[in-house]
CSV table of C-alpha atoms in Angstrom, one decimal:
chain,number,residue,atom,x,y,z
A,1,ALA,CA,-172.2,-9.3,-128.5
A,2,LEU,CA,-172.1,-10.7,-125.0
A,3,ALA,CA,-175.6,-12.3,-125.2
A,4,GLY,CA,-175.4,-16.0,-124.3
A,5,THR,CA,-172.2,-15.6,-122.3
A,6,ASP,CA,-171.2,-15.5,-118.7
A,7,VAL,CA,-169.1,-12.4,-117.9
A,8,ALA,CA,-166.8,-12.1,-114.9
A,9,THR,CA,-167.5,-9.4,-112.3
A,10,VAL,CA,-164.9,-7.6,-110.2
A,11,ASN,CA,-165.5,-10.1,-107.3
A,12,GLY,CA,-164.7,-13.0,-109.5
A,13,ALA,CA,-168.2,-14.5,-109.9
A,14,THR,CA,-169.9,-14.5,-113.3
A,15,VAL,CA,-173.1,-12.9,-114.5
A,16,ALA,CA,-175.1,-14.6,-117.2
A,17,ILE,CA,-176.1,-12.2,-120.0
A,18,ASP,CA,-178.9,-12.8,-122.4
A,19,VAL,CA,-181.2,-10.8,-124.7
A,20,LYS,CA,-184.9,-11.7,-124.8
A,21,SER,CA,-187.4,-9.7,-126.8
A,22,GLY,CA,-184.8,-7.0,-127.2
A,23,GLU,CA,-184.3,-6.7,-123.5
A,24,VAL,CA,-181.0,-7.4,-121.7
A,25,ILE,CA,-181.5,-10.0,-118.9
A,26,LEU,CA,-178.9,-10.9,-116.3
A,27,ASN,CA,-179.1,-14.3,-114.5
A,28,ASP,CA,-182.4,-15.1,-116.3
A,29,VAL,CA,-184.5,-12.5,-114.3
A,30,VAL,CA,-182.7,-9.2,-113.7
A,31,LYS,CA,-183.6,-6.5,-116.2
A,32,PHE,CA,-182.1,-3.2,-117.2
A,33,ILE,CA,-184.1,-0.2,-116.2
A,34,LYS,CA,-181.7,2.4,-117.8
A,35,LYS,CA,-178.6,1.8,-119.8
A,36,ASP,CA,-175.5,3.5,-121.1
A,37,ILE,CA,-175.2,6.2,-118.4
A,38,GLU,CA,-171.7,7.7,-119.1
A,39,ALA,CA,-169.2,8.6,-116.4
A,40,CYS,CA,-165.6,9.7,-116.9
A,41,ASN,CA,-164.3,6.4,-115.6
A,42,GLY,CA,-166.9,4.0,-117.1
A,43,ILE,CA,-170.5,3.3,-117.8
A,44,ILE,CA,-173.6,2.5,-115.6
A,45,HIS,CA,-176.5,0.3,-116.4
A,46,VAL,CA,-179.4,0.5,-113.8
A,47,ILE,CA,-181.0,-2.8,-113.0
A,48,ASP,CA,-184.2,-3.8,-111.2
A,49,THR,CA,-182.7,-6.3,-108.8
A,50,VAL,CA,-179.7,-6.7,-106.5
A,51,LEU,CA,-177.4,-9.4,-107.8
A,52,ILE,CA,-176.3,-11.8,-105.1
A,53,PRO,CA,-173.1,-13.7,-105.9
A,54,PRO,CA,-173.1,-17.5,-105.3
A,55,SER,CA,-171.5,-18.6,-102.1
A,56,GLU,CA,-168.6,-21.0,-102.4
A,57,THR,CA,-169.4,-22.5,-99.0
A,58,SER,CA,-173.2,-22.9,-99.2
A,59,GLU,CA,-175.5,-25.0,-101.3
A,60,THR,CA,-178.6,-23.5,-99.8
A,61,PRO,CA,-181.0,-21.3,-101.8
A,62,THR,CA,-179.6,-18.2,-100.1
A,63,SER,CA,-176.7,-18.4,-102.5
A,64,LYS,CA,-178.9,-17.8,-105.5
A,65,LEU,CA,-181.2,-14.9,-104.3
A,66,THR,CA,-182.9,-13.1,-107.1
A,67,LYS,CA,-186.1,-11.0,-107.2
A,68,MET,CA,-189.2,-12.8,-108.5
A,69,PRO,CA,-190.1,-11.9,-112.0
A,70,LYS,CA,-192.9,-9.4,-112.3
A,71,PHE,CA,-195.2,-12.0,-113.8
A,72,CYS,CA,-195.0,-14.1,-110.5
A,73,SER,CA,-198.4,-13.9,-108.8
A,74,LYS,CA,-197.8,-15.5,-105.3
A,75,THR,CA,-194.7,-17.0,-103.8
A,76,ILE,CA,-194.6,-19.9,-101.4
A,77,VAL,CA,-194.5,-17.5,-98.5
A,78,GLU,CA,-197.5,-15.5,-99.8
A,79,VAL,CA,-199.6,-18.6,-100.4
A,80,ALA,CA,-198.8,-20.0,-97.0
A,81,ALA,CA,-199.7,-16.7,-95.3
A,82,ASP,CA,-203.0,-16.5,-97.2
A,83,ALA,CA,-203.9,-20.1,-96.1
A,84,GLY,CA,-204.2,-19.0,-92.4
A,85,SER,CA,-203.0,-22.3,-91.0
A,86,PHE,CA,-199.3,-21.6,-91.2
A,87,VAL,CA,-198.9,-18.6,-88.8
A,88,LEU,CA,-196.2,-20.3,-86.8
A,89,LEU,CA,-194.3,-21.4,-89.9
A,90,GLY,CA,-194.5,-17.8,-91.2
A,91,ARG,CA,-193.1,-16.5,-87.9
A,92,GLY,CA,-190.3,-19.0,-88.1
A,93,LEU,CA,-189.5,-18.1,-91.7
A,94,SER,CA,-189.3,-14.4,-90.7
A,95,LEU,CA,-187.1,-15.1,-87.6
A,96,THR,CA,-184.6,-17.0,-89.7
A,97,GLY,CA,-184.7,-14.9,-92.9
A,98,LEU,CA,-185.9,-17.9,-94.8
A,99,ASN,CA,-189.0,-15.9,-95.9
A,100,ASP,CA,-186.7,-13.9,-98.2
A,101,THR,CA,-185.2,-17.2,-99.6
A,102,LEU,CA,-188.6,-18.7,-100.2
A,103,SER,CA,-189.7,-15.5,-101.9
A,104,THR,CA,-187.0,-15.9,-104.6
A,105,GLU,CA,-187.1,-17.7,-107.9
A,106,GLY,CA,-186.5,-21.2,-106.6
A,107,PRO,CA,-188.3,-23.3,-107.4
A,108,PHE,CA,-188.7,-25.0,-104.1
A,109,THR,CA,-190.9,-27.8,-102.6
A,110,VAL,CA,-192.0,-27.2,-99.0
A,111,PHE,CA,-193.3,-29.9,-96.6
A,112,ALA,CA,-195.2,-27.2,-94.6
A,113,PRO,CA,-196.1,-28.0,-91.0
A,114,THR,CA,-199.4,-26.5,-89.9
A,115,ASP,CA,-199.8,-24.6,-86.7
A,116,THR,CA,-201.4,-27.8,-85.2
A,117,ALA,CA,-198.1,-29.7,-86.0
A,118,PHE,CA,-196.0,-27.0,-84.4
A,119,ASN,CA,-198.2,-27.0,-81.3
A,120,ALA,CA,-197.9,-30.7,-81.1
A,121,LEU,CA,-194.1,-30.5,-80.4
A,122,PRO,CA,-193.1,-31.4,-76.9
A,123,ALA,CA,-193.6,-28.6,-74.3
A,124,GLY,CA,-190.9,-25.9,-74.5
A,125,THR,CA,-189.6,-27.1,-77.9
A,126,LEU,CA,-191.1,-24.3,-79.9
A,127,ASP,CA,-189.9,-21.6,-77.4
A,128,ALA,CA,-186.4,-23.1,-77.5
A,129,LEU,CA,-186.4,-22.9,-81.3
A,130,VAL,CA,-187.6,-19.4,-81.4
A,131,ALA,CA,-184.8,-18.5,-79.0
A,132,ASP,CA,-182.2,-20.2,-81.3
A,133,PRO,CA,-182.8,-19.0,-84.9
A,134,ASP,CA,-179.9,-21.2,-86.2
A,135,ALA,CA,-181.5,-24.3,-84.8
A,136,LEU,CA,-184.9,-23.2,-86.1
A,137,ALA,CA,-183.4,-22.6,-89.6
A,138,ASP,CA,-181.9,-26.1,-89.6
A,139,ILE,CA,-185.4,-27.5,-88.9
A,140,LEU,CA,-187.2,-25.4,-91.4
A,141,THR,CA,-184.7,-26.0,-94.2
A,142,TYR,CA,-185.2,-29.7,-93.5
A,143,HIS,CA,-188.7,-29.2,-94.7
A,144,VAL,CA,-187.6,-27.8,-98.1
A,145,LEU,CA,-186.5,-29.5,-101.3
A,146,SER,CA,-184.7,-27.7,-104.1
A,147,GLY,CA,-186.8,-27.9,-107.2
A,148,LYS,CA,-190.5,-28.3,-107.8
A,149,VAL,CA,-191.6,-31.9,-106.9
A,150,SER,CA,-195.3,-32.7,-107.3
A,151,SER,CA,-197.0,-35.3,-105.2
A,152,SER,CA,-197.0,-37.8,-108.0
A,153,GLU,CA,-193.2,-37.3,-108.2
A,154,VAL,CA,-193.0,-37.8,-104.5
A,155,VAL,CA,-194.9,-41.1,-104.8
A,156,ALA,CA,-192.4,-42.2,-107.5
A,157,LEU,CA,-189.6,-41.6,-104.9
A,158,ALA,CA,-191.1,-44.1,-102.5
A,159,GLY,CA,-188.5,-46.2,-100.8
A,160,THR,CA,-185.8,-43.5,-101.2
A,161,ASP,CA,-184.1,-40.9,-99.1
A,162,VAL,CA,-184.2,-37.4,-100.6
A,163,ALA,CA,-181.8,-34.6,-99.8
A,164,THR,CA,-183.4,-31.4,-98.3
A,165,VAL,CA,-181.8,-28.0,-98.6
A,166,ASN,CA,-180.2,-28.3,-95.1
A,167,GLY,CA,-178.2,-31.4,-96.4
A,168,ALA,CA,-180.0,-34.1,-94.4
A,169,THR,CA,-182.3,-36.6,-96.1
A,170,VAL,CA,-185.9,-37.3,-95.6
A,171,ALA,CA,-187.2,-40.9,-96.1
A,172,ILE,CA,-190.1,-41.1,-98.4
A,173,ASP,CA,-192.5,-44.1,-98.4
A,174,VAL,CA,-196.1,-44.8,-99.5
A,175,LYS,CA,-198.4,-46.9,-97.3
A,176,SER,CA,-202.0,-47.7,-98.1
A,177,GLY,CA,-201.8,-45.0,-100.8
A,178,GLU,CA,-200.6,-42.3,-98.3
A,179,VAL,CA,-197.2,-40.6,-98.6
A,180,ILE,CA,-195.3,-41.0,-95.3
A,181,LEU,CA,-192.1,-39.1,-94.5
A,182,ASN,CA,-189.6,-40.6,-92.0
A,183,ASP,CA,-192.1,-43.3,-91.1
A,184,VAL,CA,-194.5,-41.0,-89.3
A,185,VAL,CA,-195.3,-37.7,-91.1
A,186,LYS,CA,-198.4,-37.7,-93.3
A,187,PHE,CA,-199.5,-35.3,-96.0
A,188,ILE,CA,-202.7,-33.5,-95.1
A,189,LYS,CA,-202.9,-31.5,-98.4
A,190,LYS,CA,-200.7,-31.7,-101.4
A,191,ASP,CA,-199.8,-29.8,-104.6
A,192,ILE,CA,-200.6,-26.3,-103.4
A,193,GLU,CA,-199.2,-24.3,-106.2
A,194,ALA,CA,-197.1,-21.1,-105.9
A,195,CYS,CA,-195.3,-19.3,-108.7
A,196,ASN,CA,-191.9,-20.4,-107.3
A,197,GLY,CA,-192.7,-24.0,-106.3
């Protein structure tokens, strides 16, 4: 009877309830493992994922953490790790906890700097960022867009400033057929697919 509705929880946030193929689904991805466990003061339904309430103060993806659906093959974090050229990005994501965020449903678009790009930073910059996870998180979230944006969609955004998940904007342009970010950053490879972006 509650399918298709949002139901308030004790903390005040709501949970979306739906039924798909006879299964109860919460917030589009969370499934019941066991249901109707009776207790003297209520009932328990066992679910396969921790529900994280949305944050009123944050618009970042961490306010919407949900486990990836079981059909998801490789997340952005896993695809980057498999590539072998994003070791420093992977370390940064781990240090800041963003690896958890980028392993969630998303979808996200990542402008992923290679190890070569990180090593090209001025001397001492990388060490300073590693020592300051908050500053590192600001920089890394500046490389992430909410939503899945293909390279052809990026080209269509030429001449605009697009908001990143950290709130700042990145300038997108196309020169001689190449996408350029902030007048200097070039795409090396594009449209690397992951199940969440």
